[in-house]
CSV table of C-alpha atoms in Angstrom, one decimal:
chain,number,residue,atom,x,y,z
A,1,MET,CA,281.6,155.6,47.9
A,2,SER,CA,285.2,155.3,48.1
A,3,THR,CA,287.1,158.8,47.0
A,4,PRO,CA,290.4,158.7,47.1
A,5,ARG,CA,293.2,161.4,47.5
A,6,PRO,CA,296.4,160.7,46.5
A,7,HIS,CA,299.2,161.8,47.8
A,8,PRO,CA,300.9,164.9,45.1
A,9,PRO,CA,303.4,162.8,42.5
A,10,ALA,CA,307.0,162.2,43.4
A,11,SER,CA,309.5,164.6,42.8
A,12,PRO,CA,311.8,164.5,40.0
A,13,GLY,CA,314.0,161.5,39.8
A,14,THR,CA,312.6,159.8,43.1
A,15,SER,CA,310.0,156.9,43.2
A,16,PRO,CA,306.6,156.8,45.0
A,17,GLN,CA,306.1,154.6,47.9
A,18,ALA,CA,304.4,152.2,47.4
A,19,GLY,CA,300.8,152.1,49.2
A,20,LYS,CA,301.2,155.9,49.5
A,21,THR,CA,297.4,157.1,48.8
A,22,THR,CA,294.7,157.9,51.2
A,23,GLY,CA,290.7,157.5,50.2
A,24,VAL,CA,287.7,157.4,52.7
A,25,PHE,CA,284.7,155.1,52.6
A,26,THR,CA,281.5,155.3,53.3
A,27,TYR,CA,279.3,152.3,54.4
A,28,SER,CA,276.0,152.8,51.6
A,29,ASN,CA,274.0,149.6,52.1
A,30,PRO,CA,271.2,148.3,55.1
A,31,ARG,CA,272.1,148.1,58.2
A,32,VAL,CA,271.0,145.1,59.1
A,33,ILE,CA,270.9,142.3,56.6
A,34,HIS,CA,269.6,138.4,57.7
A,35,TRP,CA,270.5,135.1,55.7
A,36,GLY,CA,269.6,131.9,55.6
A,37,ALA,CA,266.9,129.2,55.6
A,38,GLY,CA,264.1,130.2,57.6
A,39,SER,CA,265.4,134.0,57.7
A,40,VAL,CA,262.4,134.9,57.0
A,41,ALA,CA,260.9,134.8,60.7
A,42,GLN,CA,263.3,137.8,61.8
A,43,LEU,CA,259.9,139.1,60.1
A,44,GLY,CA,258.4,140.2,63.3
A,45,ALA,CA,260.6,141.0,65.9
A,46,GLU,CA,262.8,143.6,62.2
A,47,LEU,CA,258.3,145.2,62.8
A,48,GLN,CA,259.1,145.3,66.2
A,49,ARG,CA,262.5,147.2,66.6
A,50,LEU,CA,261.3,149.8,64.2
A,51,GLU,CA,257.8,149.6,65.8
A,52,THR,CA,255.9,149.6,62.5
A,53,THR,CA,252.2,147.2,63.7
A,54,ARG,CA,250.6,147.8,60.8
A,55,ILE,CA,252.8,147.3,57.6
A,56,ALA,CA,251.6,147.6,53.6
A,57,VAL,CA,252.8,144.9,51.8
A,58,VAL,CA,254.2,145.6,47.4
A,59,THR,CA,255.4,142.6,45.7
A,60,THR,CA,254.0,141.5,42.4
A,61,ARG,CA,251.0,139.3,40.5
A,62,SER,CA,252.9,136.2,41.4
A,63,LEU,CA,253.8,136.1,44.8
A,64,LEU,CA,250.6,136.8,46.1
A,65,SER,CA,249.8,133.5,46.7
A,66,ALA,CA,253.5,133.2,48.7
A,67,LEU,CA,252.1,136.2,50.7
A,68,ASP,CA,250.9,134.0,53.9
A,69,ARG,CA,254.6,132.5,54.3
A,70,LEU,CA,254.9,136.0,55.4
A,71,PRO,CA,254.8,135.8,59.3
A,72,ALA,CA,252.6,139.1,59.2
A,73,LYS,CA,249.6,140.1,58.0
A,74,PRO,CA,249.4,142.9,55.7
A,75,VAL,CA,247.1,145.7,55.7
A,76,ALA,CA,247.3,146.6,52.3
A,77,THR,CA,249.1,144.6,49.6
A,78,ILE,CA,250.2,146.5,46.1
A,79,LEU,CA,251.1,145.4,43.6
A,80,ILE,CA,253.8,146.0,40.8
A,81,SER,CA,254.6,145.3,37.2
A,82,GLN,CA,257.8,145.3,35.1
A,83,HIS,CA,260.2,148.3,35.8
A,84,ALA,CA,257.5,150.2,38.9
A,85,PRO,CA,255.2,152.1,36.3
A,86,MET,CA,255.1,155.5,37.8
A,87,SER,CA,250.6,155.7,37.6
A,88,GLN,CA,251.3,152.2,39.9
A,89,ILE,CA,253.1,153.9,42.3
A,90,ASP,CA,251.4,157.0,42.5
A,91,ALA,CA,248.1,154.4,43.2
A,92,GLY,CA,250.1,152.8,46.2
A,93,VAL,CA,251.2,155.9,47.3
A,94,GLU,CA,247.1,156.5,48.1
A,95,GLU,CA,246.8,152.9,48.3
A,96,THR,CA,249.3,152.3,51.6
A,97,SER,CA,248.5,155.6,53.5
A,98,SER,CA,244.3,155.4,53.4
A,99,ALA,CA,246.0,152.0,54.8
A,100,ARG,CA,248.0,153.9,57.3
A,101,ALA,CA,250.4,152.1,56.9
A,102,ASP,CA,253.3,152.8,59.0
A,103,GLY,CA,255.8,150.8,57.0
A,104,ILE,CA,256.5,148.7,54.2
A,105,VAL,CA,257.6,145.6,52.9
A,106,SER,CA,258.7,144.7,49.9
A,107,PHE,CA,258.3,141.0,48.5
A,108,GLY,CA,259.6,139.9,45.1
A,109,GLY,CA,262.7,141.6,42.9
A,110,GLY,CA,264.1,145.3,41.8
A,111,SER,CA,260.8,146.2,40.2
A,112,ALA,CA,258.6,145.6,43.8
A,113,ILE,CA,261.8,146.7,45.9
A,114,ASP,CA,262.3,150.1,44.4
A,115,ALA,CA,258.5,151.2,44.1
A,116,ALA,CA,258.3,150.4,48.0
A,117,LYS,CA,261.3,153.2,48.2
A,118,ILE,CA,259.6,155.5,45.8
A,119,ILE,CA,256.8,155.1,48.7
A,120,SER,CA,258.1,155.4,52.5
A,121,VAL,CA,260.0,158.7,50.5
A,122,ARG,CA,256.9,159.7,49.9
A,123,LEU,CA,254.6,159.2,52.9
A,124,ALA,CA,257.1,160.3,54.7
A,125,ASP,CA,256.2,161.4,58.4
A,126,GLY,CA,256.5,166.0,59.3
A,127,GLY,CA,260.4,165.3,59.7
A,128,GLY,CA,261.0,163.9,57.1
A,129,ARG,CA,261.7,160.4,57.3
A,130,ALA,CA,260.4,157.4,55.1
A,131,LEU,CA,257.9,154.3,56.5
A,132,PRO,CA,259.8,151.8,58.0
A,133,HIS,CA,261.0,149.4,54.6
A,134,ILE,CA,261.9,146.3,55.3
A,135,ALA,CA,262.9,144.5,51.7
A,136,ILE,CA,263.0,140.0,51.2
A,137,PRO,CA,264.6,139.7,47.6
A,138,THR,CA,262.9,136.6,45.3
A,139,THR,CA,265.8,137.6,42.6
A,140,LEU,CA,269.9,138.6,42.3
A,141,SER,CA,269.0,142.3,41.3
A,142,ALA,CA,270.1,143.3,45.0
A,143,ALA,CA,268.1,146.8,44.5
A,144,GLU,CA,268.0,145.9,48.1
A,145,LEU,CA,271.1,147.4,48.4
A,146,ALA,CA,271.1,150.9,46.8
A,147,ALA,CA,270.1,154.4,47.9
A,148,GLY,CA,268.5,155.2,44.9
A,149,ALA,CA,265.6,153.8,42.8
A,150,GLY,CA,264.7,153.6,38.9
A,151,TYR,CA,260.6,153.8,38.2
A,152,THR,CA,259.4,154.2,34.3
A,153,THR,CA,257.5,157.0,32.8
A,154,GLU,CA,253.9,157.5,31.2
A,155,ALA,CA,256.4,157.7,28.4
A,156,GLY,CA,257.8,154.8,28.7
A,157,ASP,CA,261.6,155.7,29.6
A,158,LYS,CA,263.5,154.9,32.5
A,159,ALA,CA,264.1,157.5,35.4
A,160,GLY,CA,265.5,157.0,38.7
A,161,MET,CA,266.0,159.2,42.0
A,162,ARG,CA,268.6,159.1,44.5
A,163,ASP,CA,268.4,160.1,48.3
A,164,ALA,CA,269.3,158.8,51.4
A,165,ARG,CA,265.7,158.1,52.3
A,166,LEU,CA,265.4,155.1,49.9
A,167,LEU,CA,267.8,153.3,51.9
A,168,VAL,CA,266.1,150.0,53.5
A,169,GLU,CA,266.1,149.2,57.0
A,170,THR,CA,266.1,145.4,56.5
A,171,VAL,CA,267.2,142.9,54.0
A,172,ILE,CA,266.0,139.6,54.6
A,173,TYR,CA,267.8,136.5,51.6
A,174,ASP,CA,266.1,134.0,52.8
A,175,ALA,CA,266.5,131.3,49.9
A,176,GLU,CA,263.0,128.9,50.7
A,177,LEU,CA,261.6,132.3,49.5
A,178,THR,CA,262.9,132.0,46.3
A,179,LEU,CA,262.3,128.3,45.2
A,180,ALA,CA,259.3,129.4,43.4
A,181,THR,CA,261.2,132.3,41.3
A,182,PRO,CA,261.6,130.3,37.5
A,183,MET,CA,265.0,129.7,37.1
A,184,GLN,CA,265.2,131.5,34.1
A,185,LEU,CA,264.2,134.8,36.1
A,186,TRP,CA,266.5,133.6,38.5
A,187,LEU,CA,269.9,132.8,36.5
A,188,SER,CA,269.6,136.3,34.5
A,189,THR,CA,269.2,138.6,37.7
A,190,GLY,CA,272.5,136.7,38.9
A,191,ILE,CA,274.4,138.0,35.7
A,192,ARG,CA,272.7,141.5,36.7
A,193,ALA,CA,274.8,140.3,39.8
A,194,LEU,CA,277.7,139.6,37.5
A,195,ASP,CA,277.6,143.1,35.9
A,196,HIS,CA,277.3,145.3,40.1
A,197,ALA,CA,280.7,143.5,40.7
A,198,VAL,CA,282.4,143.9,37.4
A,199,GLU,CA,281.6,147.6,36.6
A,200,GLY,CA,281.9,148.2,39.8
A,201,TYR,CA,285.5,146.7,39.8
A,202,LEU,CA,286.0,149.0,37.0
A,203,ALA,CA,285.0,152.0,38.7
A,204,VAL,CA,286.9,155.2,38.1
A,205,GLY,CA,289.8,155.4,41.7
A,206,GLU,CA,290.9,153.6,44.1
A,207,HIS,CA,288.3,151.5,46.0
A,208,PRO,CA,290.2,148.4,47.6
A,209,PHE,CA,287.3,147.5,50.0
A,210,ASN,CA,285.2,147.1,46.7
A,211,ASP,CA,288.1,145.9,44.9
A,212,VAL,CA,288.0,142.6,47.4
A,213,MET,CA,284.4,142.5,47.3
A,214,ALA,CA,283.7,141.9,43.6
A,215,LEU,CA,286.8,139.3,43.1
A,216,GLU,CA,284.7,137.9,45.5
A,217,ALA,CA,281.3,138.0,44.0
A,218,ILE,CA,282.5,136.7,41.3
A,219,ARG,CA,284.2,133.8,42.0
A,220,ARG,CA,281.6,133.1,44.3
A,221,LEU,CA,278.7,133.8,41.3
A,222,PHE,CA,281.2,131.7,38.9
A,223,SER,CA,280.7,128.9,41.8
A,224,SER,CA,277.1,128.9,42.4
A,225,LEU,CA,274.9,129.9,39.4
A,226,PRO,CA,275.7,126.9,37.4
A,227,ARG,CA,275.2,124.6,40.3
A,228,ALA,CA,271.4,126.7,40.7
A,229,LYS,CA,271.1,125.5,37.9
A,230,ALA,CA,271.4,121.8,37.8
A,231,VAL,CA,270.3,121.3,40.9
A,232,PRO,CA,267.1,124.6,41.4
A,233,ASP,CA,265.4,123.8,45.0
A,234,ASP,CA,269.4,123.4,46.4
A,235,VAL,CA,268.7,125.6,49.0
A,236,ALA,CA,271.8,126.0,50.7
A,237,VAL,CA,273.1,126.8,46.6
A,238,ARG,CA,270.5,129.1,46.5
A,239,THR,CA,271.7,130.7,50.0
A,240,GLU,CA,275.8,131.1,48.7
A,241,ASN,CA,273.9,132.8,45.1
A,242,GLN,CA,272.7,135.3,47.9
A,243,LEU,CA,275.3,136.0,49.8
A,244,ALA,CA,277.2,136.9,46.0
A,245,ALA,CA,275.2,139.1,45.0
A,246,TRP,CA,275.0,141.1,48.4
A,247,PHE,CA,279.1,141.6,47.7
A,248,SER,CA,279.0,142.3,44.2
A,249,PHE,CA,276.9,145.9,45.2
A,250,THR,CA,279.3,147.5,48.1
A,251,LEU,CA,280.3,150.5,45.6
A,252,PRO,CA,276.4,151.2,44.6
A,253,GLY,CA,277.3,154.0,42.8
A,254,ALA,CA,279.6,153.0,40.8
A,255,SER,CA,277.9,149.9,39.9
A,256,ALA,CA,275.0,151.4,39.3
A,257,SER,CA,276.3,153.9,36.5
A,258,GLY,CA,278.2,151.2,34.7
A,259,LEU,CA,278.5,151.1,30.8
A,260,SER,CA,276.5,148.3,30.4
A,261,HIS,CA,274.3,149.6,33.9
A,262,MET,CA,273.0,153.0,31.9
A,263,MET,CA,272.6,151.6,28.6
A,264,GLY,CA,270.1,148.9,30.0
A,265,LYS,CA,268.1,151.0,32.0
A,266,GLN,CA,267.3,152.0,28.7
A,267,ILE,CA,267.0,149.8,26.5
A,268,GLY,CA,264.6,147.1,29.3
A,269,ALA,CA,262.3,149.9,30.3
A,270,ARG,CA,261.5,150.7,26.0
A,271,TYR,CA,261.3,147.5,24.7
A,272,GLY,CA,259.7,146.3,28.3
A,273,ILE,CA,262.6,144.0,28.8
A,274,PRO,CA,263.8,142.9,32.3
A,275,HIS,CA,266.9,144.2,33.8
A,276,GLY,CA,268.7,141.2,34.7
A,277,VAL,CA,268.1,139.8,30.5
A,278,THR,CA,269.6,143.4,29.2
A,279,SER,CA,272.9,142.5,31.4
A,280,CYS,CA,273.2,138.9,30.2
A,281,LEU,CA,272.6,141.0,26.4
A,282,LEU,CA,275.4,144.1,27.2
A,283,LEU,CA,278.3,142.5,29.6
A,284,PRO,CA,279.9,140.2,27.2
A,285,HIS,CA,280.6,143.3,24.7
A,286,VAL,CA,280.6,146.3,27.5
A,287,MET,CA,283.9,144.0,28.8
A,288,ARG,CA,285.6,143.2,25.6
A,289,TYR,CA,285.0,147.1,25.1
A,290,MET,CA,286.6,148.1,29.1
A,291,ALA,CA,289.9,145.2,28.0
A,292,ARG,CA,291.3,148.1,25.5
A,293,GLN,CA,290.3,150.8,27.4
A,294,MET,CA,291.8,149.7,31.1
A,295,PRO,CA,294.0,146.3,30.5
A,296,ASP,CA,296.3,146.5,34.1
A,297,ARG,CA,292.1,145.8,35.4
């Protein structure tokens, strides 16, 4: 999160000095990020570092057959469907508690990861510390990078929560584990990452670090997403996609609060549309609108 503190305007008859701006930037991403093919092998070492011996895995039904790729055996497996219904999260809290799990591994896309975040906080210990959470993403949604989580209410509305404890301890970007992700889902969440980068870049205020990262994310996504479509099993290209998604989300609050995101959350929950698809639908229109509002960007 970046909070600029511009100096007072120059006195009449004088010119402001270039670069005469100060600010503060707080890193809001997970502290440890592993990346590259085969990096899931680091899961055991991360669990040991976090002193976690009994894990609950939060995932989706489509990934059940891939759980044996994780080098750790869960004591509980919680299944989450699209948009993370709170009823499933409630059941996950009960199951994780009953299994006496002392840590959580999320394996999947944004819904599984967000559900795992909420479960980890709701099972915080007496000192208020959430259960350690390691995220292994299989899409490009970047949910693993945010100290926030979205879910769907029983009425079908999208809701969310923010809490510093929602931030995962470790992210593992292993492109080999994404090869089973359907291409439409992979590419649409890639546009979601592009949405993050664009709306972060258009955030009000001065954010020099994020500007650099967002522009690099955009460059990498434009280069690597078409190659991922052309050669779906190219692990190096998928790793490039994952790095771009990571770079797209260094200003989480602003990136997740832009016009495309705010509309997409409600439309997605109400009509059962994945967030990647809502970004595909909304981002072009938002960019045309913002081009008139912020022509200098």
